[in-house]
Structure formats: C-alpha cells, structure tokens
Amino acid sequence: MSDLFDRLAAMLEHGHAQDVGELMTDSRFADVGRTADAAVLIAVTEQERPTVILTQRPRTMRDHPGQVAFPGGKLDHGEDAVEAALREAWEELHIEPGKVRVIGTTDRYQTGTGFDITPVLATIPANLPIRAEPREVESWFECPLDLLMDASQWSRNEVFWKGAMRGYLEMDYDGYRIWGVTAAICWNLSRRIAWHGRDDG
C-alpha cells in the first residue's frame, strides 16, 4: 500500500497534537538511578492488511527472557533512538536500514526493569527477507496492525509486583503471548494513531 506511510504519518502527527489522556507506564516501579535509554522499531509492513514485525526473545536472555518484543535494545554511545532502533533491527532480524521508512518517534515508555524506551514507528516493504539472529531472537512473526490497535482485542489483568498491584494487557496471537511492555507500547500507540477511530476501551 503506497499510501500507508503517509496515512500513518498523518495519524501520528494528529494524535500527538492532542491530549489523549493517560497513557500506560511502569514509571512508578522504576529505579530512576539505574534507567538506561533504549529504542524499539515498530515496523509496519506495506500491504493491504498491514502487519507488525514482532520477535520472541530467547529464554536464556537476562532481560525479559522468552517474551514477545519489538526489535530493539539499548542506545549505544552517541546514538539517537532512530539510529538505535534501525541498528537493532538489522542485528536481530537483518532488516536493512535502507529498506525502512521512518515515520517518527512516539511516546516513551519507562519499564520497571530499568529501561526508558523510545518507540520508532516505520514502514517496511511486504515480504522483505528477514533472518533471525539466534543469539538475539528465538523466533519472529507478523501480527496484523488492526488487531494490535483494537482495544477490544486486549484483556486486562493484574499481578502483585514490587510491592504493589501492576495492571497489564495481554493478547494471544498464533501461539504467541503478547503482553507487558510490548502490549503497553501498542496500547499507547493506538491512542495516537486511531487506526479504528477513537476507542479508549
């Protein structure tokens, strides 16, 4: 879809120009003194029903083992969020930076595990060759954008964590459990781009 980039760019600009109310965050659980800057790439495929590229992290990783995530990671010295997101997408999935059309950044998300994450929204060609780096990615899949942006598709749950109740969203898709930070970033983005029209759930 040649107009997908323009459509998402217009939605993102419009969404960030207005007050969409409270967004999800884990900032109250964060140790501010130990927070590291990070970035993730929200790569939307240019096709009739756009999808989003997601990964499952190896269960041996120290941070968020086995969880579904966007390609991404910590910023290297001197990098900005866009540069880091593109580098990580190349290192994890061999997505060529030159094939990525960056739309812009959206709301930062502070995790309770020490990361201040900047999501970078972009489009990529459909059927782009992707090859997972096994040290970084156990598997990868595509989830339709319309599902991720639809409030009715998410279930709300709570867990006792770090001395307080923490609310979180989750969705099961094709055998994958999308929850936690990734779900929250999707929810926050849905408040900005209104893919289905405004539906706060």
mmCIF file of C-alpha atoms in Angstrom:
data_model
loop_
_atom_site.group_PDB
_atom_site.id
_atom_site.type_symbol
_atom_site.label_atom_id
_atom_site.label_comp_id
_atom_site.label_asym_id
_atom_site.label_seq_id
_atom_site.Cartn_x
_atom_site.Cartn_y
_atom_site.Cartn_z
ATOM 1 C CA MET A 1 0.000 0.000 0.000
ATOM 2 C CA SER A 2 1.849 3.050 -1.277
ATOM 3 C CA ASP A 3 -0.189 5.425 0.896
ATOM 4 C CA LEU A 4 0.426 3.571 4.181
ATOM 5 C CA PHE A 5 3.421 5.710 5.124
ATOM 6 C CA ASP A 6 1.528 8.960 4.506
ATOM 7 C CA ARG A 7 -1.553 7.668 6.315
ATOM 8 C CA LEU A 8 0.363 6.620 9.421
ATOM 9 C CA ALA A 9 2.436 9.821 9.398
ATOM 10 C CA ALA A 10 -0.695 11.975 9.298
ATOM 11 C CA MET A 11 -2.325 9.941 12.069
ATOM 12 C CA LEU A 12 0.752 10.129 14.278
ATOM 13 C CA GLU A 13 1.082 13.882 13.806
ATOM 14 C CA HIS A 14 -2.610 14.403 14.539
ATOM 15 C CA GLY A 15 -2.503 12.111 17.562
ATOM 16 C CA HIS A 16 0.472 13.863 19.114
ATOM 17 C CA ALA A 17 -1.152 17.259 18.590
ATOM 18 C CA GLN A 18 -3.958 16.458 21.033
ATOM 19 C CA ASP A 19 -4.434 15.260 24.580
ATOM 20 C CA VAL A 20 -5.293 11.562 24.527
ATOM 21 C CA GLY A 21 -5.457 11.187 28.284
ATOM 22 C CA GLU A 22 -3.402 8.918 30.499
ATOM 23 C CA LEU A 23 -1.015 6.507 28.793
ATOM 24 C CA MET A 24 0.343 3.255 30.190
ATOM 25 C CA THR A 25 3.682 3.328 32.030
ATOM 26 C CA ASP A 26 5.608 1.403 34.667
ATOM 27 C CA SER A 27 7.468 4.501 35.832
ATOM 28 C CA ARG A 28 6.260 4.089 39.420
ATOM 29 C CA PHE A 29 8.140 0.795 39.625
ATOM 30 C CA ALA A 30 11.347 2.095 38.022
ATOM 31 C CA ASP A 31 14.634 2.726 39.757
ATOM 32 C CA VAL A 32 15.393 6.064 38.106
ATOM 33 C CA GLY A 33 19.062 5.875 39.067
ATOM 34 C CA ARG A 34 19.514 2.671 37.060
ATOM 35 C CA THR A 35 17.466 3.531 33.953
ATOM 36 C CA ALA A 36 19.089 3.027 30.539
ATOM 37 C CA ASP A 37 17.865 4.609 27.305
ATOM 38 C CA ALA A 38 16.572 2.152 24.718
ATOM 39 C CA ALA A 39 14.626 2.153 21.460
ATOM 40 C CA VAL A 40 12.396 -0.271 19.571
ATOM 41 C CA LEU A 41 11.281 -0.395 15.948
ATOM 42 C CA ILE A 42 7.556 -0.702 15.242
ATOM 43 C CA ALA A 43 7.928 -1.961 11.663
ATOM 44 C CA VAL A 44 4.616 -1.956 9.770
ATOM 45 C CA THR A 45 4.507 -3.902 6.522
ATOM 46 C CA GLU A 46 3.261 -2.144 3.396
ATOM 47 C CA GLN A 47 0.434 -4.418 2.280
ATOM 48 C CA GLU A 48 -3.349 -4.456 2.036
ATOM 49 C CA ARG A 49 -3.685 -5.664 5.633
ATOM 50 C CA PRO A 50 -0.578 -4.204 7.297
ATOM 51 C CA THR A 51 1.207 -6.298 9.899
ATOM 52 C CA VAL A 52 3.766 -5.520 12.599
ATOM 53 C CA ILE A 53 7.027 -7.439 12.989
ATOM 54 C CA LEU A 54 7.439 -8.952 16.457
ATOM 55 C CA THR A 55 10.063 -11.241 17.953
ATOM 56 C CA GLN A 56 10.250 -13.745 20.760
ATOM 57 C CA ARG A 57 13.320 -13.284 22.900
ATOM 58 C CA PRO A 58 15.463 -16.325 23.772
ATOM 59 C CA ARG A 59 14.631 -17.796 27.159
ATOM 60 C CA THR A 60 18.306 -17.534 28.092
ATOM 61 C CA MET A 61 18.392 -13.713 27.961
ATOM 62 C CA ARG A 62 18.874 -11.771 31.181
ATOM 63 C CA ASP A 63 16.207 -9.121 30.489
ATOM 64 C CA HIS A 64 12.624 -10.202 29.643
ATOM 65 C CA PRO A 65 13.535 -13.803 28.682
ATOM 66 C CA GLY A 66 11.081 -15.552 26.381
ATOM 67 C CA GLN A 67 8.860 -12.506 25.966
ATOM 68 C CA VAL A 68 7.410 -11.138 22.750
ATOM 69 C CA ALA A 69 9.092 -7.868 21.848
ATOM 70 C CA PHE A 70 9.718 -5.366 19.109
ATOM 71 C CA PRO A 71 13.218 -5.408 17.601
ATOM 72 C CA GLY A 72 15.252 -3.075 19.789
ATOM 73 C CA GLY A 73 17.642 -2.539 22.635
ATOM 74 C CA LYS A 74 19.885 -0.085 24.454
ATOM 75 C CA LEU A 75 21.249 3.011 22.760
ATOM 76 C CA ASP A 76 24.966 2.878 22.064
ATOM 77 C CA HIS A 77 27.080 5.918 22.924
ATOM 78 C CA GLY A 78 26.299 8.783 20.552
ATOM 79 C CA GLU A 79 23.185 7.179 19.041
ATOM 80 C CA ASP A 80 19.710 8.639 18.947
ATOM 81 C CA ALA A 81 16.589 6.481 19.189
ATOM 82 C CA VAL A 82 16.094 6.132 15.446
ATOM 83 C CA GLU A 83 19.683 5.060 14.863
ATOM 84 C CA ALA A 84 19.498 2.532 17.695
ATOM 85 C CA ALA A 85 16.177 1.063 16.513
ATOM 86 C CA LEU A 86 17.489 0.634 12.959
ATOM 87 C CA ARG A 87 20.754 -0.914 14.178
ATOM 88 C CA GLU A 88 18.967 -3.344 16.471
ATOM 89 C CA ALA A 89 16.505 -4.371 13.735
ATOM 90 C CA TRP A 90 19.484 -5.148 11.495
ATOM 91 C CA GLU A 91 21.349 -7.046 14.220
ATOM 92 C CA GLU A 92 18.302 -9.064 15.312
ATOM 93 C CA LEU A 93 16.443 -9.674 12.044
ATOM 94 C CA HIS A 94 18.753 -8.448 9.249
ATOM 95 C CA ILE A 95 16.223 -5.786 8.245
ATOM 96 C CA GLU A 96 18.252 -3.466 6.031
ATOM 97 C CA PRO A 97 18.127 0.128 7.337
ATOM 98 C CA GLY A 98 17.815 1.374 3.770
ATOM 99 C CA LYS A 99 14.523 -0.516 3.389
ATOM 100 C CA VAL A 100 12.971 1.161 6.447
ATOM 101 C CA ARG A 101 10.909 4.335 6.013
ATOM 102 C CA VAL A 102 10.947 6.054 9.403
ATOM 103 C CA ILE A 103 7.771 7.964 10.261
ATOM 104 C CA GLY A 104 8.863 9.231 13.670
ATOM 105 C CA THR A 105 9.044 8.532 17.370
ATOM 106 C CA THR A 106 6.099 8.153 19.703
ATOM 107 C CA ASP A 107 5.534 8.115 23.457
ATOM 108 C CA ARG A 108 8.450 6.892 25.561
ATOM 109 C CA TYR A 109 7.766 4.005 27.897
ATOM 110 C CA GLN A 110 9.575 3.574 31.198
ATOM 111 C CA THR A 111 9.789 -0.018 32.361
ATOM 112 C CA GLY A 112 10.068 -1.298 35.887
ATOM 113 C CA THR A 113 13.218 -3.193 34.903
ATOM 114 C CA GLY A 114 15.366 -0.174 34.138
ATOM 115 C CA PHE A 115 14.706 0.929 30.553
ATOM 116 C CA ASP A 116 13.400 4.210 29.129
ATOM 117 C CA ILE A 117 12.173 3.059 25.710
ATOM 118 C CA THR A 118 11.508 5.272 22.690
ATOM 119 C CA PRO A 119 9.329 3.518 20.083
ATOM 120 C CA VAL A 120 10.148 4.369 16.451
ATOM 121 C CA LEU A 121 7.267 3.944 14.004
ATOM 122 C CA ALA A 122 8.211 2.985 10.442
ATOM 123 C CA THR A 123 7.073 1.077 7.385
ATOM 124 C CA ILE A 124 8.890 -1.696 5.524
ATOM 125 C CA PRO A 125 8.114 -3.473 2.248
ATOM 126 C CA ALA A 126 5.933 -6.571 2.453
ATOM 127 C CA ASN A 127 7.790 -9.870 2.102
ATOM 128 C CA LEU A 128 11.104 -8.254 2.994
ATOM 129 C CA PRO A 129 13.687 -11.011 3.560
ATOM 130 C CA ILE A 130 14.083 -11.453 7.316
ATOM 131 C CA ARG A 131 16.592 -13.708 9.013
ATOM 132 C CA ALA A 132 16.643 -14.023 12.796
ATOM 133 C CA GLU A 133 19.933 -13.868 14.681
ATOM 134 C CA PRO A 134 19.545 -16.850 17.062
ATOM 135 C CA ARG A 135 21.544 -15.252 19.881
ATOM 136 C CA GLU A 136 19.056 -12.377 19.962
ATOM 137 C CA VAL A 137 15.817 -13.855 18.600
ATOM 138 C CA GLU A 138 14.226 -17.245 19.231
ATOM 139 C CA SER A 139 11.556 -16.673 16.566
ATOM 140 C CA TRP A 140 9.718 -13.856 14.807
ATOM 141 C CA PHE A 141 6.209 -13.382 13.442
ATOM 142 C CA GLU A 142 3.831 -10.825 11.969
ATOM 143 C CA CYS A 143 0.682 -9.680 13.771
ATOM 144 C CA PRO A 144 -1.976 -7.615 11.949
ATOM 145 C CA LEU A 145 -1.804 -3.945 12.860
ATOM 146 C CA ASP A 146 -5.581 -3.727 13.142
ATOM 147 C CA LEU A 147 -5.578 -6.323 15.926
ATOM 148 C CA LEU A 148 -2.814 -4.593 17.881
ATOM 149 C CA MET A 149 -4.600 -1.235 17.591
ATOM 150 C CA ASP A 150 -8.031 -2.613 18.597
ATOM 151 C CA ALA A 151 -8.785 -2.083 22.290
ATOM 152 C CA SER A 152 -11.328 -4.912 22.297
ATOM 153 C CA GLN A 153 -8.627 -7.474 21.453
ATOM 154 C CA TRP A 154 -6.697 -6.912 24.689
ATOM 155 C CA SER A 155 -7.544 -8.462 28.041
ATOM 156 C CA ARG A 156 -6.673 -6.631 31.248
ATOM 157 C CA ASN A 157 -5.001 -8.402 34.170
ATOM 158 C CA GLU A 158 -3.180 -7.569 37.392
ATOM 159 C CA VAL A 159 -0.218 -9.035 39.218
ATOM 160 C CA PHE A 160 1.428 -8.178 42.538
ATOM 161 C CA TRP A 161 4.902 -6.883 41.668
ATOM 162 C CA LYS A 162 7.482 -4.855 43.587
ATOM 163 C CA GLY A 163 5.121 -4.343 46.491
ATOM 164 C CA ALA A 164 2.091 -3.131 44.530
ATOM 165 C CA MET A 165 -0.542 -4.261 42.068
ATOM 166 C CA ARG A 166 0.551 -3.784 38.466
ATOM 167 C CA GLY A 167 -2.023 -3.765 35.682
ATOM 168 C CA TYR A 168 -1.069 -5.157 32.305
ATOM 169 C CA LEU A 169 -2.595 -6.077 28.957
ATOM 170 C CA GLU A 170 -2.238 -9.296 27.022
ATOM 171 C CA MET A 171 -3.304 -10.885 23.760
ATOM 172 C CA ASP A 172 -2.771 -14.386 22.395
ATOM 173 C CA TYR A 173 -1.982 -14.495 18.699
ATOM 174 C CA ASP A 174 -0.973 -17.548 16.692
ATOM 175 C CA GLY A 175 0.517 -19.256 19.719
ATOM 176 C CA TYR A 176 2.349 -16.164 20.983
ATOM 177 C CA ARG A 177 1.501 -14.274 24.159
ATOM 178 C CA ILE A 178 1.842 -10.526 23.609
ATOM 179 C CA TRP A 179 1.848 -8.749 26.954
ATOM 180 C CA GLY A 180 3.748 -6.443 29.309
ATOM 181 C CA VAL A 181 5.893 -3.709 27.790
ATOM 182 C CA THR A 182 5.120 -4.647 24.172
ATOM 183 C CA ALA A 183 1.379 -4.633 24.823
ATOM 184 C CA ALA A 184 1.600 -1.284 26.614
ATOM 185 C CA ILE A 185 3.541 0.315 23.747
ATOM 186 C CA CYS A 186 0.900 -0.959 21.304
ATOM 187 C CA TRP A 187 -1.869 0.427 23.512
ATOM 188 C CA ASN A 188 -0.228 3.828 23.773
ATOM 189 C CA LEU A 189 0.314 3.948 20.008
ATOM 190 C CA SER A 190 -3.340 3.067 19.440
ATOM 191 C CA ARG A 191 -4.280 6.186 21.405
ATOM 192 C CA ARG A 192 -2.230 8.251 18.970
ATOM 193 C CA ILE A 193 -2.959 6.843 15.534
ATOM 194 C CA ALA A 194 -6.647 5.874 15.978
ATOM 195 C CA TRP A 195 -6.441 3.100 13.380
ATOM 196 C CA HIS A 196 -10.045 2.104 14.157
ATOM 197 C CA GLY A 197 -11.171 5.559 15.176
ATOM 198 C CA ARG A 198 -11.084 6.640 18.788
ATOM 199 C CA ASP A 199 -11.825 3.698 21.063
ATOM 200 C CA ASP A 200 -10.370 4.027 24.517
ATOM 201 C CA GLY A 201 -11.739 0.668 25.668
#
